[in-house]
Each structure stands twice: as structure tokens, then as C-alpha cells.
PDB file of C-alpha atoms in Angstrom:
ATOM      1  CA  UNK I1101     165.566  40.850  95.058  1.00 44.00           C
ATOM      2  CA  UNK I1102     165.703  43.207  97.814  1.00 46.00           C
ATOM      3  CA  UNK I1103     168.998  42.223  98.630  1.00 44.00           C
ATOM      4  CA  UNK I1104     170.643  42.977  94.981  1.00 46.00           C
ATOM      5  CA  UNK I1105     168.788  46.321  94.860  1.00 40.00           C
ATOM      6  CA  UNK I1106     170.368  47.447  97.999  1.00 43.00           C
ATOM      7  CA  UNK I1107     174.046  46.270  96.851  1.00 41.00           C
ATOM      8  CA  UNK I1108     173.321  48.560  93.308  1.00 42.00           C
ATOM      9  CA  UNK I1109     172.637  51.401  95.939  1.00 48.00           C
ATOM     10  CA  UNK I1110     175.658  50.938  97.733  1.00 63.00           C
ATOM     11  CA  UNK I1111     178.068  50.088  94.982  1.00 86.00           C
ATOM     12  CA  UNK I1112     181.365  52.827  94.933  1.00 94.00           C
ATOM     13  CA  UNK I1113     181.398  54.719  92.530  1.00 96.00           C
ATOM     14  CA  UNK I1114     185.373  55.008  91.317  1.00 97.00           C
ATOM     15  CA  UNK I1115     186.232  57.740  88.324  1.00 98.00           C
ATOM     16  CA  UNK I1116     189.319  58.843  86.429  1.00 98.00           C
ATOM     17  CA  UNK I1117     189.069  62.239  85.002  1.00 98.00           C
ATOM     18  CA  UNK I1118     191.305  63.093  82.250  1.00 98.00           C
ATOM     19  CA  UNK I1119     191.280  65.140  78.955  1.00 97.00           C
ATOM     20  CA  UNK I1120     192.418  65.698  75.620  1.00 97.00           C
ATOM     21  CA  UNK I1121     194.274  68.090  76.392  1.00 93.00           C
ATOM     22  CA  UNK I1122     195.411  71.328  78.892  1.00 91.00           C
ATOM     23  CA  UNK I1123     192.970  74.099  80.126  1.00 90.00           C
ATOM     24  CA  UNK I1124     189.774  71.876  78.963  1.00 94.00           C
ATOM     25  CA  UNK I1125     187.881  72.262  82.226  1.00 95.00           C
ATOM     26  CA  UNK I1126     189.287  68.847  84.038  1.00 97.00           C
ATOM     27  CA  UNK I1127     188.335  70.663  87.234  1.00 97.00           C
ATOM     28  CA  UNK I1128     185.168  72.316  86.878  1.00 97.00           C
ATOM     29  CA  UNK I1129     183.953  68.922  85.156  1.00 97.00           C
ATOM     30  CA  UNK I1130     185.882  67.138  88.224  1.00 98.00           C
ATOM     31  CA  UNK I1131     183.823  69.776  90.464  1.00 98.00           C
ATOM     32  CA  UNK I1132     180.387  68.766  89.167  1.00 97.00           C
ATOM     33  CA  UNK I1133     180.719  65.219  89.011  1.00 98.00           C
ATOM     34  CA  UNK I1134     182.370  65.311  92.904  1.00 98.00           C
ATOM     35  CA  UNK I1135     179.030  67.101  94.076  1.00 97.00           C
ATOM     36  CA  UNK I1136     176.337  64.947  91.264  1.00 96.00           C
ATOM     37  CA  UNK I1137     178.016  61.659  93.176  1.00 96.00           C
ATOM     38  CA  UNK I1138     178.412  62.937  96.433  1.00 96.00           C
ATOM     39  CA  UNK I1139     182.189  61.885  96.221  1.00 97.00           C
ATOM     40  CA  UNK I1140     185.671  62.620  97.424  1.00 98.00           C
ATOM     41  CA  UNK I1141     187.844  64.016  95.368  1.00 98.00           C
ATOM     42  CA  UNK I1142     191.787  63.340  94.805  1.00 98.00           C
ATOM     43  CA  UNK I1143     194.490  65.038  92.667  1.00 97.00           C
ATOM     44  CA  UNK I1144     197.210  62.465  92.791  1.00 97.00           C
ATOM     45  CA  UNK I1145     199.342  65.312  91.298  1.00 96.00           C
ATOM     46  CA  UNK I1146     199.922  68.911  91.530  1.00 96.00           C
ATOM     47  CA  UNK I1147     202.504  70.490  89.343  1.00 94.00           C
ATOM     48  CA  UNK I1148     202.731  74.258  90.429  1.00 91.00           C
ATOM     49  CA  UNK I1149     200.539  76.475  91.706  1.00 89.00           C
ATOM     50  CA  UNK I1150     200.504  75.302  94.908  1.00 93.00           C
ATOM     51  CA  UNK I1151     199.366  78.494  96.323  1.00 94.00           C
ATOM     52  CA  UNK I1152     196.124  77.625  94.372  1.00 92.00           C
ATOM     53  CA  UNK I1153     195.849  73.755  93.858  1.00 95.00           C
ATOM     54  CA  UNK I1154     192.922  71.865  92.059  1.00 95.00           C
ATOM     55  CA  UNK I1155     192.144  70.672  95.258  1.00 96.00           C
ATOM     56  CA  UNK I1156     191.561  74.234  96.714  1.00 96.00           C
ATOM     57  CA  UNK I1157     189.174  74.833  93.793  1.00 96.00           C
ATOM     58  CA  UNK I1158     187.316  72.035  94.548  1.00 97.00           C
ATOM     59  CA  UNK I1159     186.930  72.660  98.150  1.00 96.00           C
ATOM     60  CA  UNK I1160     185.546  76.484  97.361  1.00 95.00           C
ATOM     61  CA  UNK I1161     183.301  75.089  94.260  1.00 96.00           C
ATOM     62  CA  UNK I1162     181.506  71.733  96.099  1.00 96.00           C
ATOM     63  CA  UNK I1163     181.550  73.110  99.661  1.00 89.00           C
ATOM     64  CA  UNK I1164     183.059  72.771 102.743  1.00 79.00           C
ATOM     65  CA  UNK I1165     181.500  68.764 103.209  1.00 90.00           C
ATOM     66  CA  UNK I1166     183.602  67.472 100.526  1.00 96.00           C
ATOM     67  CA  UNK I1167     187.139  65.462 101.455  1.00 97.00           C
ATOM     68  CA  UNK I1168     189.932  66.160  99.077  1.00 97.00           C
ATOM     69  CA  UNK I1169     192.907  63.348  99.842  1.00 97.00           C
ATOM     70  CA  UNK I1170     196.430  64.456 100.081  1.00 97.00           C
ATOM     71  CA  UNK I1171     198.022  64.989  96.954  1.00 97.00           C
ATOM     72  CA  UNK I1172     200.895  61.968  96.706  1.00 96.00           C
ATOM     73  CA  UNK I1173     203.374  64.658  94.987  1.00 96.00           C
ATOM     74  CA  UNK I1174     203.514  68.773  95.204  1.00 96.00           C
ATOM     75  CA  UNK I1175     205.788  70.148  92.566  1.00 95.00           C
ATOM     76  CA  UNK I1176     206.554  73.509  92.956  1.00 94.00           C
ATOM     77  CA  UNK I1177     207.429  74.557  88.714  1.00 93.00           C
ATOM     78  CA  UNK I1178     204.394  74.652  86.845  1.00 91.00           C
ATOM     79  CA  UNK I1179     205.085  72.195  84.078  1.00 93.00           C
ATOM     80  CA  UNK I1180     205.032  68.865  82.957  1.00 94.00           C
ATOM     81  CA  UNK I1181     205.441  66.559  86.302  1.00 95.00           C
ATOM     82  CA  UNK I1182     208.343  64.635  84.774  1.00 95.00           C
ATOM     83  CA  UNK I1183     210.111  67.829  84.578  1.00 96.00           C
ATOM     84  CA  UNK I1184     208.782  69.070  87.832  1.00 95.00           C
ATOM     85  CA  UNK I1185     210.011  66.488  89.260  1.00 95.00           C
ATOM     86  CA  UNK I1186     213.416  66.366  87.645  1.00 95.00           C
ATOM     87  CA  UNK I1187     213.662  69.964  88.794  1.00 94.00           C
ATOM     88  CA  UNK I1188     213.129  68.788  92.604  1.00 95.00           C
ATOM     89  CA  UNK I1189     215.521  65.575  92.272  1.00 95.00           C
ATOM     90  CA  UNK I1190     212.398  63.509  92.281  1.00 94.00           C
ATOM     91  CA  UNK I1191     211.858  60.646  90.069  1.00 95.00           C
ATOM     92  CA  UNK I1192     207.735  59.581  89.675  1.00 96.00           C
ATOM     93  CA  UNK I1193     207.252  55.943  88.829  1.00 96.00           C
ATOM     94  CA  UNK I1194     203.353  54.584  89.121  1.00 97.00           C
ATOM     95  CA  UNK I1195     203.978  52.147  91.717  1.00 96.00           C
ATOM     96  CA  UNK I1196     204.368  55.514  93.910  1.00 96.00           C
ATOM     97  CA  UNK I1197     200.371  56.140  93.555  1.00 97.00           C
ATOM     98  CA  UNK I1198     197.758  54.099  95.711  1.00 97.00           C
ATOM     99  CA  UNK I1199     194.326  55.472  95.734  1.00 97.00           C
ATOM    100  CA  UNK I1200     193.187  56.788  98.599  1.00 97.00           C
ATOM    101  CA  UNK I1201     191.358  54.586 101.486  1.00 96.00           C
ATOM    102  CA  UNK I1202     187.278  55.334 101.587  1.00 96.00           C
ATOM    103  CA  UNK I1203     184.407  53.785 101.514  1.00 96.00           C
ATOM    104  CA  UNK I1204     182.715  56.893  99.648  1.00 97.00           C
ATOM    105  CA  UNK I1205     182.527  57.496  96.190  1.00 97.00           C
ATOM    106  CA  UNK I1206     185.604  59.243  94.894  1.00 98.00           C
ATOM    107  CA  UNK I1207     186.628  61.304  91.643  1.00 98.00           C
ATOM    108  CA  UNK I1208     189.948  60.821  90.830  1.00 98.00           C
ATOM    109  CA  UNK I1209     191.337  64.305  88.373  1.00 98.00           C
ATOM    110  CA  UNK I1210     194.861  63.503  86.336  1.00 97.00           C
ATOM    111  CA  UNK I1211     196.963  65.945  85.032  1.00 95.00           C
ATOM    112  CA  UNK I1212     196.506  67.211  81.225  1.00 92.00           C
ATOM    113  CA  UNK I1213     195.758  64.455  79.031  1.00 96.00           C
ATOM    114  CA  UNK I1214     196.465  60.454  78.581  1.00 98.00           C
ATOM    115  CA  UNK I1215     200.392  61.167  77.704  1.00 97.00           C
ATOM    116  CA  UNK I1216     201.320  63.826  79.919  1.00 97.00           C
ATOM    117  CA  UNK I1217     204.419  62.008  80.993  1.00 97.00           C
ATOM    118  CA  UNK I1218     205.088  61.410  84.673  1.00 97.00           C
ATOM    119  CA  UNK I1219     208.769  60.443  83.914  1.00 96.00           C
ATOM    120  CA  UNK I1220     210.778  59.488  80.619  1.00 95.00           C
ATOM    121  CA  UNK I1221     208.743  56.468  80.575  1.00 96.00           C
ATOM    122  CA  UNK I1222     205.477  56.165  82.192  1.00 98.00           C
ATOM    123  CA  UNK I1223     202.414  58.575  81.500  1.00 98.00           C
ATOM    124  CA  UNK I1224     199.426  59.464  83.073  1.00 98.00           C
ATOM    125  CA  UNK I1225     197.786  56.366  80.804  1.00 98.00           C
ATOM    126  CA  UNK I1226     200.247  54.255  82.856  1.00 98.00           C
ATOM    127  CA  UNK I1227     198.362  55.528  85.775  1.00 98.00           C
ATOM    128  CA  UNK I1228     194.992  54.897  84.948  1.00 98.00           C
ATOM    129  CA  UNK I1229     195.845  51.496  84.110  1.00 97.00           C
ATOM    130  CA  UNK I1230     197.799  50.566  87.257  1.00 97.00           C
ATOM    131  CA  UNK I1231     195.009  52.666  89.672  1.00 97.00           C
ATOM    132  CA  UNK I1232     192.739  49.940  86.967  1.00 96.00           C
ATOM    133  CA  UNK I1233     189.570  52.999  86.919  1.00 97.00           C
ATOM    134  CA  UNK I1234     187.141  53.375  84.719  1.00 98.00           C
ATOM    135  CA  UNK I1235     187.684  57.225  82.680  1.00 98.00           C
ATOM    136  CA  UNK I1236     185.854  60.229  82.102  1.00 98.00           C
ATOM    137  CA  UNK I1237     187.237  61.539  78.906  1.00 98.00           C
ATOM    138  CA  UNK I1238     186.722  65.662  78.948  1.00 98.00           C
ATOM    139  CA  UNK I1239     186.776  67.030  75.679  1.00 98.00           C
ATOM    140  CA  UNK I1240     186.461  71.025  74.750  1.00 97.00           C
ATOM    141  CA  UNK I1241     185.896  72.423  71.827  1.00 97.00           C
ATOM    142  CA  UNK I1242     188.948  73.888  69.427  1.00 97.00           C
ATOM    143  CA  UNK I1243     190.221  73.639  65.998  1.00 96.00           C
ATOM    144  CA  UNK I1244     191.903  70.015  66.339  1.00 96.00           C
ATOM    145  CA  UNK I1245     189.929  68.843  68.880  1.00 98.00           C
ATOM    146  CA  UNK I1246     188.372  65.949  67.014  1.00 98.00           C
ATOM    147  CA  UNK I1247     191.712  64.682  66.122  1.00 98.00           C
ATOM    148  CA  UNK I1248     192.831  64.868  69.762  1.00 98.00           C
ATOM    149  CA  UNK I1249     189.761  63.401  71.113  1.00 98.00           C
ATOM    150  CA  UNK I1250     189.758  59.990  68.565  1.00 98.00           C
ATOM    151  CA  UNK I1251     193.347  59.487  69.469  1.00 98.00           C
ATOM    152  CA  UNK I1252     192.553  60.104  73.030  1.00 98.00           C
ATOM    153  CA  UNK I1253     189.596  57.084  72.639  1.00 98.00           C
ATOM    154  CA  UNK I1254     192.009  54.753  70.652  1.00 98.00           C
ATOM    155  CA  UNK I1255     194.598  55.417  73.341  1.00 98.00           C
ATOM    156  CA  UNK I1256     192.345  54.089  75.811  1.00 98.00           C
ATOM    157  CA  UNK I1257     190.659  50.800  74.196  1.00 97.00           C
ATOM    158  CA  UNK I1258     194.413  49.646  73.057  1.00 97.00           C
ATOM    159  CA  UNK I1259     194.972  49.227  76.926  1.00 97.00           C
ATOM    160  CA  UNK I1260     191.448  48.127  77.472  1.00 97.00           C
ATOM    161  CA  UNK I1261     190.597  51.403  79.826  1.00 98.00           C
ATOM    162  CA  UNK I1262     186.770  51.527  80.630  1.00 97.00           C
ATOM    163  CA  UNK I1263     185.465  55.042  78.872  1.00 98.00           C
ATOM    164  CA  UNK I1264     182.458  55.138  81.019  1.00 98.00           C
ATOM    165  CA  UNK I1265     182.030  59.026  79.928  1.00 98.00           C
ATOM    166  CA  UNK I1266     182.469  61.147  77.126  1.00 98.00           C
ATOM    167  CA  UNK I1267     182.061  64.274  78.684  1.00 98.00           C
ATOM    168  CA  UNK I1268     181.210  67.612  76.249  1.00 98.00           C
ATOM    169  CA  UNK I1269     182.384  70.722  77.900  1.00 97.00           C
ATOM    170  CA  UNK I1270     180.591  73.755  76.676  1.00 95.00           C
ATOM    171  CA  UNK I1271     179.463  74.043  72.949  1.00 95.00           C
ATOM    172  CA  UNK I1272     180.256  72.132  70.065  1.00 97.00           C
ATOM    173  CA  UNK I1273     179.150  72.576  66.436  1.00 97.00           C
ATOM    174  CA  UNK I1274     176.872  70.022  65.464  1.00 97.00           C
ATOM    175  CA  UNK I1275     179.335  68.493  62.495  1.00 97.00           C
ATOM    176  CA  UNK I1276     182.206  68.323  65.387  1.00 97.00           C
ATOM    177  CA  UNK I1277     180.049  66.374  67.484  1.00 97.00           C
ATOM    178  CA  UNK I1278     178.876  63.953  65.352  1.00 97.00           C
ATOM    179  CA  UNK I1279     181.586  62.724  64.393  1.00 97.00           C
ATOM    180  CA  UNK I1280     183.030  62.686  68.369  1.00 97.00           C
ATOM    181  CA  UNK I1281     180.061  60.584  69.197  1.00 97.00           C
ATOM    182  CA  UNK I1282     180.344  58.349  66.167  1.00 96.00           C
ATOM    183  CA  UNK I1283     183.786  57.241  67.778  1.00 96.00           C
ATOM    184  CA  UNK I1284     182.689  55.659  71.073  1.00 96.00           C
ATOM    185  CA  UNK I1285     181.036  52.434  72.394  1.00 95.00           C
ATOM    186  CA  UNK I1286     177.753  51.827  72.697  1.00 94.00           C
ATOM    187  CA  UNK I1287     177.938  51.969  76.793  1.00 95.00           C
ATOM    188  CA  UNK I1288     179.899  54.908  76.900  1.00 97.00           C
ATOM    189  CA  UNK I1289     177.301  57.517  78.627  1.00 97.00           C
ATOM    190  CA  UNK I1290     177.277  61.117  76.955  1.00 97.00           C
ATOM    191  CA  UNK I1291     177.262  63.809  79.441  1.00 97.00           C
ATOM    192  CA  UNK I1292     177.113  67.793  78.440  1.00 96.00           C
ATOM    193  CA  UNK I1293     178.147  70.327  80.273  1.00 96.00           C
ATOM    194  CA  UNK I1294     177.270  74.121  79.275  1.00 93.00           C
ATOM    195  CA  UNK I1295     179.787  76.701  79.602  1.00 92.00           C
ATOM    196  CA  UNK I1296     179.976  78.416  83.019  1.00 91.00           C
ATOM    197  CA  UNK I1297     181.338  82.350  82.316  1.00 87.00           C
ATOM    198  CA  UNK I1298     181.705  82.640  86.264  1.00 92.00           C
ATOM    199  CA  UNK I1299     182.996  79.377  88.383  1.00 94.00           C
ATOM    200  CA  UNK I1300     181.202  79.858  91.726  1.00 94.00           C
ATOM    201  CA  UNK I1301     179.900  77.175  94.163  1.00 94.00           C
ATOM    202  CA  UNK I1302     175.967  78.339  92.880  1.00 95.00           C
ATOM    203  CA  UNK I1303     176.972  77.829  89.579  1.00 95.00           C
ATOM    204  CA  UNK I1304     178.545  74.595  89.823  1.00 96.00           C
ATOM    205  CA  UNK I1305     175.359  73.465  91.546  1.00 95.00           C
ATOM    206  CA  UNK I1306     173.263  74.552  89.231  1.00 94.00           C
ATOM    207  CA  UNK I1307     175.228  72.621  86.589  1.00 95.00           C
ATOM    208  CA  UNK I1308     175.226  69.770  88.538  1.00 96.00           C
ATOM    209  CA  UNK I1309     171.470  69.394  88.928  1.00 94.00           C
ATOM    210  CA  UNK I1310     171.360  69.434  85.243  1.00 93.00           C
ATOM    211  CA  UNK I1311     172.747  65.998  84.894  1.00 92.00           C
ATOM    212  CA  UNK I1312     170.596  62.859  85.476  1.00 87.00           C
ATOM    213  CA  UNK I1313     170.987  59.464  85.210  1.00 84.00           C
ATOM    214  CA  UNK I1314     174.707  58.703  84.839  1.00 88.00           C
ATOM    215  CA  UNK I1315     174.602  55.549  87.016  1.00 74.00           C
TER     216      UNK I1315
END
């Protein structure tokens, strides 16, 4: 017995974040869940602002501890990657992504959503399933985001993709998330995040000790 409860302690803890769509929080969300699981963090992707990279964020929001793996590609335009990289002469395929090598727990942040296309024929779904993670699914609230978010979950079961969380960024109006809810497997874990008006590494950790028991 004492034996099985230590390998639950030590188990790694592997995450894909993704989204439903753009500007949904991916990072701050990535931020939190980093810190609540003591993890690394990778961004297999940048596509512009490489002056400012998700990976910078992170670093400045969880602290100076936390390890943030090489990016696999830098594109300098800020765009979709497939035309980022068709911009650079540089051609993305999936079999170019391994994830990084640590025994820690690591948090794993895509780019936009599930079809943000890597190249005219593989998307960041194609990812997911060839890195074989289980997701976090970020969803925000807008007009269309229900639609975005049950196409997002169908999307994912049709390739058998884990949704391990359904995670609630900021407020949603109790008819919109309902019906969100409705949509998901029993296992799938709920986690709600409130809105933060300033990102700082206090705030982030306050958030963050607001979440219990995600596993």
C-alpha cells in the first residue's frame, strides 16, 4: 500500500494548454497552473513578439525558480505560424516537435486554438495528438463562445484527446455556463479562474492558491 501511494505522489504531471480561441488568457491560465503544479513550462511555438515571448511572461509571473524549455521555432511576423513560417522559408511539420526531457511536471501552452494551422496541413490538434497529452481546454467568455467551445470539445473526442480540464477564465453568465458544462465528460475536472485586472507575480499567486484538488 505504501508503495502505490508513493508512485501517485510521484506520478508527472504532463498538460496541453490550448483554447477556443486568440487573446483568451492561454498564458495567465498557463501561468497559474505552472506555479499550482510546481511545473516547467514550454511554448513549442512563438510566432512574433519575440521581444516579449510567452515564455518571458511566464518567467516574470511564476518566479525566477521556474524552467521554461527552448522554444523549437521563433517566428519573427506575428501571425499564424504556417504563415510565419512561410514568411522565413520554413516549413513546420509535427514530427519537428519532441517534448522537452524532465523528470518534473511540465505545462505545455499551444498557440491559439485546436486549428491554428502549423502548415497547409497539420494543426495544432495534430500536435496534441502526436506529443499524445492530455488538454486543458481555456475558454473566455464572448458572444459565440459557446459555439466555439462545443466545437472545440467535439474536435477533441473525434481524435480521442484526454480533456482533463475545462478551464473558465473570468466570468460567465450562468445560462452560458450551463450549457458549457452540460457538454463535457463526467471526468473532465472544472477549474475557474477569476479575472485578474493587473497580471503581476502576487496576483498570479494569489489565483493560484485558489485552486484545490485538480489531481
Amino acid at each position: 500500500m505504501n508503495l502505490e501511494i508513493e508512485t501517485k505522489k510521484t506520478e508527472q504531471k504532463l498538460l496541453f494548454i490550448t483554447g477556443i480561441g486568440t487573446e483568451i488568457g492561454k498564458t495567465v491560465c498557463s501561468a497559474i497552473l505552472t506555479k499550482y503544479f510546481k511545473a516547467d513550462y514550454w511554448k513549442p511555438l512563438q510566432s512574433g513578439d519575440l521581444h516579449a515571448t510567452d515564455s518571458m511572461k511566464i518567467r516574470d509571473w511564476v518566479g525566477d525558480g521556474v524552467i521554461c524549455h527552448p522554444e523549437t521555432y521563433r517566428l519573427q511576423l506575428a501571425a499564424s505560424p504556417h504563415q510565419s513560417a512561410l514568411e522565413e522559408g520554413v516549413l513546420i511539420t509535427v514530427n519537428d516537435f519532441t517534448l522537452p526531457e524532465t523528470q518534473n511536471n511540465l505545462i505545455v501552452e499551444g498557440a491559439g486554438g485546436l486549428m491554428v494551422p502549423l502548415s497547409d496541413k497539420e494543426f495544432i490538434i495534430d500536435l496534441i495528438e502526436k506529443l499524445q497529452l492530455p488538454v486543458a481546454l481555456v475558454v473566455r467568455n464572448y458572444l459565440g463562445c459557446i459555439n466555439h467551445t462545443l466545437l472545440s470539445i467535439m474536435a477533441l473526442q473525434q481524435r480521442n484527446l484526454k480533456l482533463e480540464y475545462l478551464i473558465l477564465n473570468g466570468n460567465f453568465p450562468p445560462d452560458t455556463e450551463r450549457v458549457i458544462c452540460n457538454s463535457i465528460e463526467e471526468e473532465t475536472k472544472i477549474i475557474r479562474i477569476t479575472d485578474i485586472e493587473n497580471i503581476t507575480k502576487e496576483n498570479i499567486e494569489r489565483s493560484t492558491k485558489q485552486l484545490t484538488n485538480l489531481g
